[in-house]
Amino acid sequence: MKIGIDKASFFTPPTYVDMVELAEARDVDPNKYLIGIGQEKMGIADKAYDVVAMAANAAQQILSDEDKEEIDMVLFATETGVDFSKAGATWLHDLLGIQPYARSIELKQACYSATAGIQLAMGHIALHPESKVLVLASDIAKYGVNTGGEPTQGAGAVAMLLSANPNILALETESASYTADIDDFWRPTYSDYAYVDGKYSNEAYLNTLMATWNHYKEKQKAELSDFETLLFHVPYTKMGRKALQALEDELDEETSARFNEYYEAAIVYNNIVGNIYTGSLYLSLISLLEQAENLKAGARIGMFSYGSGAVGEFFVGELQEDYQDYLMRETHEELLDHRTKLSISEYEEILSNPVEIDEEGNATIDVQEVSPQNFVFVGVDQHRRQYDKASNVKQ
Ligand code: CAA
C-alpha cells in the first residue's frame, strides 16, 4: 500500500520586508542579502497571525468536508508554539471543524518536527489504512532587530494531508535519521528570541546531511543519480546551494546540472517567504512541484530534513500520476502577489512589541491587513487565547 502526501498547501502573512531596504537600513551591501544569503523578501507576522492562525489558514485551503470526517489525527509541528502545555493542535482541530474522535498533539524538535509528524502519520496509516492524518508545520522565525540572524527570519505555515493511495507524493518506508546533542541553535524557555551560533549551525547542518545521506546510501545501496532531484531544509536559499556543493564530488556532470536547475524552482517561494523553520523543507517541495517544468510522475525525490539541536533525516518520495491536478499554484501565487511591503520602522515596531496581557489576563489584538476568509488571533480572555474568522472581527 502506498502512503504519502495527498494534498498540500501553505500560508504566509500578508506583510513582508524587502531585503534591499533592510540591507540599506543596516548599512550592508544589498548583495550580501540577495546573493550571499539568497533572500529577496521576508514574510513578517503581525500579532493577528500567530502560528495557530497561520496553520489554520494553510489547512482550510485543502480540506474538504469528507476529509474533516476522515482525519483522526492532527499533528502540529512548531518550535514557536503559544502554550507550554496545551497543544496548538486542539485549537486547530476546532477551527477546522474536524470530527471529535481524533488525536491532536503538538510536536517539537526545531525545524525537524514536521518530518517527525510525517513519519508518525505513515505508521498510523499503515495500521489504519482508512485514516487520514493532518500534518501542520507553522513557525515565526525571529532573531531580533540588528542581529546576525536578522536576514534569515520569516513566517508561514504548511498543511499536508497524509493518506493511503496519495494523489501527490508516495513516501518510501526506508529512510536514514541521525541525532547529535549539540548547541547550534536553540531557544531557552525564558527567551522570546532564538540563540544561534551561525557559522557552527551551517556546519552542523552539512555534517548532518552527510551523516544521513551516507547512512541511507550504505543501507539502500543508493547513488545520488537515482534521484530526479533533491530537496533540503531551506533556512535561507544559499544554504541549499551549500548542501548541493557538499555533495558535488558524488555528482556526475549531468546529475549536477539537473539538481541545480531544479533547485531554482524549489526556492521560488522560500526566496520571498524566508525561513519558516519546520515548514521550510515542505515549502520547498510545494515550490518545486508548482514551479518546475518537466517534472514527471514516477520521479523519485530525495529529501533532507534538519532540525538544530540536532536531528536530521534523509527520505524519499515518488511523484504520483497526474499529481499536477492536485496542486494549488494559482492560490499560492495570488497570496504572494497580494502582500503589503512594510517600512523598516513598521517591521521593527512589530518585532519589538509582543502581545501585552493586562492584570486580568486580557489582551485585544488590533487586526489589520487581513482577508475576511482568514483565521486570526483576536485576543486573550482571562488567559485563554481566542481565534476567529477575520470576517467576524470589527476592523
Ligand atoms: N555580495 C555577495 N555575497 C556576499 C557579500 C556581497 N556583498 N557580502 C557577503 N557575502 C556572502 C559571504 O561571502 C557569505 O557567503 P558564504 O556563506 O558562501 O561564505 C554570505 O554572504 C554570508 O555572509 P557572512 O557569513 O558574513 O554572514 P553572517 O556572518 O552575517 O552570517 C548566517 C550568516 C550565519 C546565515 C546568519 O544570518 C545566521 O546566523 N542565521 C541564522 C542561522 C541559520 O539560519 N543557520 C542555518 C543552518 S541551521 C538551520 O538550518 C536550522 C534553522 O532553520 C535555524
Short mmCIF file of C-alpha atoms and ligand atoms in Angstrom, two decimals:
data_model
loop_
_atom_site.label_atom_id
_atom_site.label_comp_id
_atom_site.label_asym_id
_atom_site.label_seq_id
_atom_site.Cartn_x
_atom_site.Cartn_y
_atom_site.Cartn_z
CA MET A 1 0.00 0.00 0.00
CA LYS A 2 1.30 3.46 -0.91
CA ILE A 3 1.18 6.13 1.82
CA GLY A 4 2.08 9.79 1.45
CA ILE A 5 1.05 13.37 0.75
CA ASP A 6 -2.42 13.58 -0.75
CA LYS A 7 -2.82 17.38 -0.59
CA ALA A 8 -0.51 20.25 0.37
CA SER A 9 -0.74 24.00 0.77
CA PHE A 10 0.99 26.89 2.53
CA PHE A 11 0.15 30.26 4.04
CA THR A 12 2.31 33.29 4.77
CA PRO A 13 1.10 36.53 6.38
CA PRO A 14 0.11 39.47 4.16
CA THR A 15 3.09 41.66 5.13
CA TYR A 16 6.78 41.42 4.22
CA VAL A 17 10.12 43.24 4.36
CA ASP A 18 12.17 43.97 1.26
CA MET A 19 15.73 42.74 1.77
CA VAL A 20 17.35 45.59 -0.16
CA GLU A 21 15.66 48.10 2.15
CA LEU A 22 16.73 46.07 5.21
CA ALA A 23 20.32 45.96 3.93
CA GLU A 24 20.33 49.73 3.40
CA ALA A 25 18.95 50.28 6.91
CA ARG A 26 21.71 48.07 8.35
CA ASP A 27 24.42 49.65 6.20
CA VAL A 28 25.16 46.35 4.48
CA ASP A 29 25.76 45.77 0.75
CA PRO A 30 22.34 44.54 -0.56
CA ASN A 31 24.11 41.77 -2.48
CA LYS A 32 25.07 40.17 0.80
CA TYR A 33 21.37 39.52 1.45
CA LEU A 34 20.31 38.97 -2.18
CA ILE A 35 23.22 36.72 -3.21
CA GLY A 36 25.25 35.85 -0.10
CA ILE A 37 22.16 34.84 1.91
CA GLY A 38 19.90 34.42 -1.12
CA GLN A 39 16.74 36.15 0.09
CA GLU A 40 14.67 38.84 -1.69
CA LYS A 41 11.81 39.22 0.77
CA MET A 42 10.97 38.06 4.28
CA GLY A 43 7.43 37.34 5.49
CA ILE A 44 6.58 39.16 8.75
CA ALA A 45 3.72 38.12 11.01
CA ASP A 46 1.93 40.84 12.95
CA LYS A 47 0.10 39.85 16.14
CA ALA A 48 -3.05 38.61 14.37
CA TYR A 49 -1.03 35.87 12.67
CA ASP A 50 0.38 33.60 15.31
CA VAL A 51 1.40 30.03 14.49
CA VAL A 52 -2.09 28.64 15.13
CA ALA A 53 -3.83 31.20 12.87
CA MET A 54 -1.28 30.66 10.10
CA ALA A 55 -1.65 26.87 10.24
CA ALA A 56 -5.46 27.16 10.16
CA ASN A 57 -5.19 29.33 7.06
CA ALA A 58 -2.89 26.86 5.32
CA ALA A 59 -5.15 23.92 6.18
CA GLN A 60 -8.51 25.42 5.27
CA GLN A 61 -7.33 25.70 1.65
CA ILE A 62 -7.07 21.93 1.27
CA LEU A 63 -9.67 20.25 3.48
CA SER A 64 -12.99 19.02 2.08
CA ASP A 65 -15.95 18.09 4.31
CA GLU A 66 -15.13 14.45 3.65
CA ASP A 67 -11.51 14.95 4.80
CA LYS A 68 -12.75 16.53 8.05
CA GLU A 69 -14.77 13.38 8.76
CA GLU A 70 -11.87 11.05 7.90
CA ILE A 71 -8.99 12.80 9.71
CA ASP A 72 -8.36 11.02 13.02
CA MET A 73 -5.03 12.60 13.91
CA VAL A 74 -3.85 16.25 13.87
CA LEU A 75 -0.11 16.70 14.29
CA PHE A 76 1.00 20.29 14.81
CA ALA A 77 4.75 20.79 14.36
CA THR A 78 6.23 24.03 15.69
CA GLU A 79 9.16 25.43 17.65
CA THR A 80 7.41 28.77 18.24
CA GLY A 81 4.26 27.49 19.94
CA VAL A 82 1.96 29.64 22.06
CA ASP A 83 1.45 27.43 25.13
CA PHE A 84 3.81 25.19 27.14
CA SER A 85 1.01 22.76 27.97
CA LYS A 86 -1.95 22.89 25.61
CA ALA A 87 -1.22 21.71 22.06
CA GLY A 88 -1.85 24.20 19.25
CA ALA A 89 -3.49 21.23 17.52
CA THR A 90 -6.51 21.47 19.85
CA TRP A 91 -7.41 24.98 18.63
CA LEU A 92 -6.76 23.85 15.06
CA HIS A 93 -8.97 20.80 15.44
CA ASP A 94 -11.80 23.12 16.46
CA LEU A 95 -11.19 25.94 13.95
CA LEU A 96 -11.04 23.46 11.07
CA GLY A 97 -14.15 21.53 12.13
CA ILE A 98 -12.53 18.09 12.34
CA GLN A 99 -14.68 15.27 13.71
CA PRO A 100 -14.26 14.89 17.51
CA TYR A 101 -12.82 11.35 17.69
CA ALA A 102 -9.30 12.43 16.77
CA ARG A 103 -5.91 12.59 18.45
CA SER A 104 -4.47 16.14 18.44
CA ILE A 105 -0.93 16.86 19.59
CA GLU A 106 2.00 19.25 19.19
CA LEU A 107 5.48 18.11 18.16
CA LYS A 108 8.84 19.80 18.75
CA GLN A 109 12.37 19.24 17.52
CA ALA A 110 13.38 22.56 15.95
CA CYS A 111 12.94 22.53 12.14
CA TYR A 112 12.73 18.71 12.01
CA SER A 113 9.38 18.16 13.76
CA ALA A 114 7.13 18.22 10.66
CA THR A 115 9.18 15.31 9.32
CA ALA A 116 8.62 13.50 12.63
CA GLY A 117 4.90 14.19 12.09
CA ILE A 118 5.03 12.69 8.63
CA GLN A 119 6.78 9.56 9.89
CA LEU A 120 4.23 9.16 12.70
CA ALA A 121 1.43 9.62 10.18
CA MET A 122 2.92 6.94 7.92
CA GLY A 123 3.00 4.40 10.76
CA HIS A 124 -0.55 5.28 11.80
CA ILE A 125 -1.95 4.93 8.28
CA ALA A 126 -0.08 1.64 7.76
CA LEU A 127 -2.05 0.28 10.75
CA HIS A 128 -5.30 2.06 9.82
CA PRO A 129 -5.42 2.46 6.03
CA GLU A 130 -8.79 4.27 6.10
CA SER A 131 -7.36 7.08 8.28
CA LYS A 132 -6.23 10.48 7.14
CA VAL A 133 -3.70 12.49 9.15
CA LEU A 134 -3.36 16.28 9.04
CA VAL A 135 0.27 17.36 9.49
CA LEU A 136 0.72 21.10 10.09
CA ALA A 137 4.05 22.93 10.26
CA SER A 138 3.93 26.55 11.42
CA ASP A 139 6.59 28.93 12.72
CA ILE A 140 7.68 32.53 13.10
CA ALA A 141 11.47 32.74 12.71
CA LYS A 142 12.61 35.63 14.85
CA TYR A 143 16.18 36.54 15.82
CA GLY A 144 15.56 40.23 16.58
CA VAL A 145 16.40 43.63 15.15
CA ASN A 146 20.03 44.14 14.15
CA THR A 147 21.18 40.60 14.97
CA GLY A 148 23.29 38.24 12.84
CA GLY A 149 20.26 36.08 12.11
CA GLU A 150 18.03 39.04 11.15
CA PRO A 151 18.16 38.47 7.35
CA THR A 152 17.18 34.81 7.85
CA GLN A 153 13.81 35.42 9.53
CA GLY A 154 10.37 34.66 8.04
CA ALA A 155 6.86 33.44 8.88
CA GLY A 156 4.49 30.87 7.48
CA ALA A 157 2.78 27.50 7.68
CA VAL A 158 2.43 24.38 5.55
CA ALA A 159 -0.52 21.97 5.74
CA MET A 160 -0.30 18.42 4.39
CA LEU A 161 -2.93 15.73 4.31
CA LEU A 162 -1.43 12.25 4.57
CA SER A 163 -3.38 9.22 3.36
CA ALA A 164 -3.18 5.84 1.71
CA ASN A 165 -3.02 5.98 -2.11
CA PRO A 166 -1.99 9.66 -2.06
CA ASN A 167 -2.51 11.91 -5.06
CA ILE A 168 0.76 13.87 -4.90
CA LEU A 169 3.75 12.07 -3.36
CA ALA A 170 4.10 8.48 -2.09
CA LEU A 171 6.76 8.24 0.61
CA GLU A 172 9.14 5.30 0.77
CA THR A 173 9.39 3.46 4.09
CA GLU A 174 13.20 3.34 4.18
CA SER A 175 14.97 6.45 5.46
CA ALA A 176 18.06 7.37 7.48
CA SER A 177 17.85 9.52 10.60
CA TYR A 178 20.55 10.91 12.86
CA THR A 179 20.74 12.59 16.29
CA ALA A 180 23.60 14.53 17.91
CA ASP A 181 23.28 16.60 21.09
CA ILE A 182 24.74 19.97 20.03
CA ASP A 183 24.01 23.66 20.64
CA ASP A 184 23.96 25.27 17.21
CA PHE A 185 20.56 26.98 17.52
CA TRP A 186 18.16 26.88 20.48
CA ARG A 187 15.63 28.96 22.39
CA PRO A 188 15.51 28.60 26.18
CA THR A 189 12.03 28.82 27.74
CA TYR A 190 12.88 32.26 29.17
CA SER A 191 13.71 33.83 25.81
CA ASP A 192 11.48 35.27 23.06
CA TYR A 193 14.37 35.10 20.65
CA ALA A 194 16.42 32.18 19.38
CA TYR A 195 20.11 31.92 20.24
CA VAL A 196 22.30 30.80 17.37
CA ASP A 197 25.93 30.07 16.66
CA GLY A 198 25.52 30.97 12.98
CA LYS A 199 28.66 29.52 11.36
CA TYR A 200 28.53 26.41 13.54
CA SER A 201 24.85 25.90 12.61
CA ASN A 202 25.78 25.89 8.90
CA GLU A 203 28.49 23.34 9.64
CA ALA A 204 26.18 21.19 11.78
CA TYR A 205 23.55 21.22 9.01
CA LEU A 206 26.09 19.99 6.44
CA ASN A 207 27.55 17.36 8.80
CA THR A 208 24.04 16.04 9.43
CA LEU A 209 23.30 15.99 5.69
CA MET A 210 26.40 13.88 5.07
CA ALA A 211 25.68 11.58 8.04
CA THR A 212 22.11 10.85 6.93
CA TRP A 213 22.92 10.56 3.22
CA ASN A 214 25.93 8.27 3.85
CA HIS A 215 23.86 6.05 6.12
CA TYR A 216 21.00 5.90 3.59
CA LYS A 217 23.43 5.23 0.74
CA GLU A 218 25.05 2.36 2.58
CA LYS A 219 21.80 0.74 3.75
CA GLN A 220 19.96 1.13 0.43
CA LYS A 221 22.94 0.73 -1.94
CA ALA A 222 21.85 4.06 -3.41
CA GLU A 223 23.54 6.70 -5.55
CA LEU A 224 22.57 10.35 -5.95
CA SER A 225 21.86 9.80 -9.66
CA ASP A 226 18.96 7.50 -8.57
CA PHE A 227 17.02 10.69 -7.80
CA GLU A 228 15.40 13.11 -10.20
CA THR A 229 16.36 15.82 -7.75
CA LEU A 230 17.00 16.63 -4.07
CA LEU A 231 15.21 18.93 -1.66
CA PHE A 232 16.61 20.42 1.54
CA HIS A 233 15.59 22.27 4.66
CA VAL A 234 15.91 25.90 3.49
CA PRO A 235 16.62 28.35 6.36
CA TYR A 236 17.82 30.74 3.61
CA THR A 237 18.19 29.79 -0.03
CA LYS A 238 22.01 29.90 -0.05
CA MET A 239 22.01 27.03 2.49
CA GLY A 240 20.57 24.60 -0.07
CA ARG A 241 23.27 25.67 -2.52
CA LYS A 242 25.86 24.86 0.15
CA ALA A 243 24.20 21.43 0.54
CA LEU A 244 24.41 20.77 -3.21
CA GLN A 245 28.05 21.89 -3.13
CA ALA A 246 28.79 19.47 -0.28
CA LEU A 247 27.52 16.57 -2.43
CA GLU A 248 29.21 17.78 -5.62
CA ASP A 249 32.03 15.17 -5.50
CA GLU A 250 29.44 12.40 -5.84
CA LEU A 251 27.63 14.00 -8.81
CA ASP A 252 28.34 13.42 -12.48
CA GLU A 253 28.02 16.49 -14.72
CA GLU A 254 24.51 15.70 -15.94
CA THR A 255 23.10 14.98 -12.46
CA SER A 256 24.72 18.11 -11.04
CA ALA A 257 23.20 20.28 -13.81
CA ARG A 258 19.78 18.66 -13.28
CA PHE A 259 19.82 19.13 -9.47
CA ASN A 260 20.98 22.73 -9.77
CA GLU A 261 18.28 23.56 -12.32
CA TYR A 262 15.52 22.02 -10.20
CA TYR A 263 16.86 23.87 -7.14
CA GLU A 264 15.91 27.19 -8.77
CA ALA A 265 12.25 26.04 -8.93
CA ALA A 266 12.48 24.65 -5.38
CA ILE A 267 13.33 28.07 -3.89
CA VAL A 268 10.92 30.37 -5.77
CA TYR A 269 8.63 30.53 -2.69
CA ASN A 270 11.33 30.28 0.02
CA ASN A 271 13.19 33.22 -1.55
CA ILE A 272 10.26 35.57 -0.85
CA VAL A 273 8.81 33.99 2.32
CA GLY A 274 12.03 33.46 4.31
CA ASN A 275 12.66 30.83 6.95
CA ILE A 276 9.52 29.15 8.26
CA TYR A 277 11.58 26.69 10.32
CA THR A 278 9.80 23.31 10.40
CA GLY A 279 7.74 24.02 7.26
CA SER A 280 10.73 25.14 5.16
CA LEU A 281 11.52 21.79 3.51
CA TYR A 282 7.84 21.36 2.64
CA LEU A 283 7.52 24.92 1.31
CA SER A 284 10.44 24.00 -0.96
CA LEU A 285 8.63 20.79 -2.01
CA ILE A 286 5.50 22.78 -2.91
CA SER A 287 7.65 25.33 -4.76
CA LEU A 288 9.37 22.59 -6.77
CA LEU A 289 6.14 20.85 -7.73
CA GLU A 290 4.34 24.08 -8.67
CA GLN A 291 7.23 25.91 -10.37
CA ALA A 292 9.35 23.23 -12.09
CA GLU A 293 8.80 22.37 -15.71
CA ASN A 294 9.02 18.78 -16.97
CA LEU A 295 8.92 17.10 -13.56
CA LYS A 296 7.21 13.83 -14.39
CA ALA A 297 5.15 11.31 -12.43
CA GLY A 298 7.37 8.47 -11.24
CA ALA A 299 10.25 10.84 -10.40
CA ARG A 300 11.96 9.96 -7.10
CA ILE A 301 12.86 12.96 -4.95
CA GLY A 302 15.42 12.70 -2.13
CA MET A 303 14.65 14.97 0.84
CA PHE A 304 16.84 16.18 3.70
CA SER A 305 15.17 17.44 6.86
CA TYR A 306 17.26 19.23 9.51
CA GLY A 307 16.37 20.47 12.98
CA SER A 308 19.08 22.15 15.06
CA GLY A 309 19.99 20.57 18.31
CA ALA A 310 20.22 18.30 16.18
CA VAL A 311 18.12 15.72 14.35
CA GLY A 312 18.20 15.05 10.61
CA GLU A 313 16.61 12.59 8.21
CA PHE A 314 17.10 11.63 4.57
CA PHE A 315 13.98 10.14 2.98
CA VAL A 316 12.44 9.68 -0.43
CA GLY A 317 9.14 10.39 -2.19
CA GLU A 318 7.80 9.31 -5.58
CA LEU A 319 5.59 11.63 -7.63
CA GLN A 320 2.19 10.15 -8.44
CA GLU A 321 0.28 10.04 -11.75
CA ASP A 322 -1.41 13.41 -12.54
CA TYR A 323 0.00 14.97 -9.32
CA GLN A 324 -0.21 18.39 -11.04
CA ASP A 325 -4.03 18.25 -10.84
CA TYR A 326 -3.85 18.38 -7.02
CA LEU A 327 -1.57 21.43 -6.65
CA MET A 328 -2.70 24.97 -5.77
CA ARG A 329 -0.33 27.14 -7.79
CA GLU A 330 -2.83 29.94 -8.52
CA THR A 331 -3.92 30.24 -4.87
CA HIS A 332 -0.30 30.43 -3.74
CA GLU A 333 0.79 32.93 -6.39
CA GLU A 334 -2.17 35.14 -5.55
CA LEU A 335 -1.32 35.03 -1.84
CA LEU A 336 2.28 36.04 -2.58
CA ASP A 337 1.30 38.74 -5.11
CA HIS A 338 -1.10 40.47 -2.73
CA ARG A 339 1.18 41.16 0.21
CA THR A 340 1.95 44.66 1.55
CA LYS A 341 5.52 45.85 2.00
CA LEU A 342 6.35 47.10 5.50
CA SER A 343 8.72 50.02 6.01
CA ILE A 344 11.73 49.08 8.14
CA SER A 345 10.36 51.10 11.07
CA GLU A 346 6.96 49.31 10.80
CA TYR A 347 8.78 45.95 10.79
CA GLU A 348 10.89 46.93 13.82
CA GLU A 349 7.76 48.02 15.65
CA ILE A 350 6.12 44.62 15.02
CA LEU A 351 9.21 42.71 16.16
CA SER A 352 9.75 44.77 19.30
CA ASN A 353 6.15 44.75 20.59
CA PRO A 354 4.92 41.41 21.86
CA VAL A 355 1.28 40.90 22.95
CA GLU A 356 0.74 42.70 26.29
CA ILE A 357 -1.52 40.88 28.77
CA ASP A 358 -3.19 43.08 31.41
CA GLU A 359 -3.57 42.18 35.11
CA GLU A 360 -6.85 40.33 34.49
CA GLY A 361 -5.23 38.22 31.77
CA ASN A 362 -6.85 40.03 28.85
CA ALA A 363 -5.47 41.40 25.60
CA THR A 364 -7.05 42.72 22.44
CA ILE A 365 -5.27 42.38 19.13
CA ASP A 366 -5.52 45.11 16.54
CA VAL A 367 -6.46 43.10 13.44
CA GLN A 368 -5.32 44.77 10.20
CA GLU A 369 -4.39 43.76 6.67
CA VAL A 370 -6.47 40.61 6.56
CA SER A 371 -8.69 38.85 4.05
CA PRO A 372 -12.16 38.16 5.50
CA GLN A 373 -11.74 34.39 4.99
CA ASN A 374 -8.54 34.26 7.10
CA PHE A 375 -8.42 32.92 10.63
CA VAL A 376 -6.79 35.40 13.03
CA PHE A 377 -5.69 35.55 16.65
CA VAL A 378 -8.08 38.13 18.13
CA GLY A 379 -7.02 38.37 21.75
CA VAL A 380 -6.75 36.79 25.17
CA ASP A 381 -9.72 36.46 27.51
CA GLN A 382 -8.71 35.65 31.12
CA HIS A 383 -5.53 33.95 29.85
CA ARG A 384 -7.49 31.98 27.21
CA ARG A 385 -6.43 32.58 23.61
CA GLN A 386 -9.21 33.47 21.17
CA TYR A 387 -9.32 32.88 17.42
CA ASP A 388 -11.93 33.81 14.83
CA LYS A 389 -12.54 34.36 11.14
CA ALA A 390 -11.49 37.90 10.21
CA SER A 391 -14.97 38.47 8.71
CA ASN A 392 -16.37 38.29 12.29
CA VAL A 393 -13.93 40.84 13.66
CA LYS A 394 -14.57 44.60 13.64
CA GLN A 395 -11.66 46.39 11.91
N1 CAA B 1 27.88 40.11 -2.20
C1 CAA B 1 27.68 38.78 -2.30
N2 CAA B 1 27.87 37.90 -1.25
C2 CAA B 1 28.28 38.43 -0.08
C3 CAA B 1 28.50 39.82 0.09
C4 CAA B 1 28.29 40.67 -1.04
N3 CAA B 1 28.47 42.00 -0.97
N4 CAA B 1 28.88 40.03 1.37
C5 CAA B 1 28.91 38.82 1.99
N5 CAA B 1 28.54 37.86 1.10
C6 CAA B 1 28.39 36.41 1.35
C7 CAA B 1 29.52 35.83 2.20
O1 CAA B 1 30.67 35.56 1.42
C8 CAA B 1 28.83 34.57 2.72
O2 CAA B 1 28.84 33.59 1.72
P1 CAA B 1 29.21 32.04 2.09
O3 CAA B 1 28.22 31.63 3.17
O4 CAA B 1 29.01 31.32 0.82
O5 CAA B 1 30.59 32.06 2.62
C9 CAA B 1 27.38 35.00 2.89
O6 CAA B 1 27.25 36.22 2.13
C10 CAA B 1 27.00 35.30 4.32
O7 CAA B 1 27.95 36.18 4.83
P2 CAA B 1 28.54 36.01 6.30
O8 CAA B 1 28.97 34.60 6.50
O9 CAA B 1 29.50 37.11 6.54
O10 CAA B 1 27.18 36.29 7.08
P3 CAA B 1 26.87 36.44 8.58
O11 CAA B 1 28.08 36.39 9.44
O12 CAA B 1 26.02 37.65 8.65
O13 CAA B 1 26.02 35.11 8.94
C11 CAA B 1 24.30 33.47 8.86
C12 CAA B 1 25.11 34.46 8.05
C13 CAA B 1 25.26 32.54 9.61
C14 CAA B 1 23.44 32.66 7.92
C15 CAA B 1 23.41 34.26 9.89
O14 CAA B 1 22.48 35.02 9.17
C16 CAA B 1 22.70 33.37 10.88
O15 CAA B 1 23.20 33.09 11.94
N6 CAA B 1 21.42 32.90 10.54
C17 CAA B 1 20.63 32.04 11.42
C18 CAA B 1 21.16 30.63 11.48
C19 CAA B 1 20.85 29.78 10.28
O16 CAA B 1 19.95 30.04 9.50
N7 CAA B 1 21.60 28.69 10.13
C20 CAA B 1 21.38 27.75 9.06
C21 CAA B 1 21.75 26.34 9.47
S1 CAA B 1 20.84 25.85 10.95
C22 CAA B 1 19.27 25.51 10.37
O17 CAA B 1 19.09 25.30 9.22
C23 CAA B 1 18.14 25.49 11.34
C24 CAA B 1 17.37 26.75 11.20
O18 CAA B 1 16.43 26.84 10.42
C25 CAA B 1 17.77 27.90 12.00
#
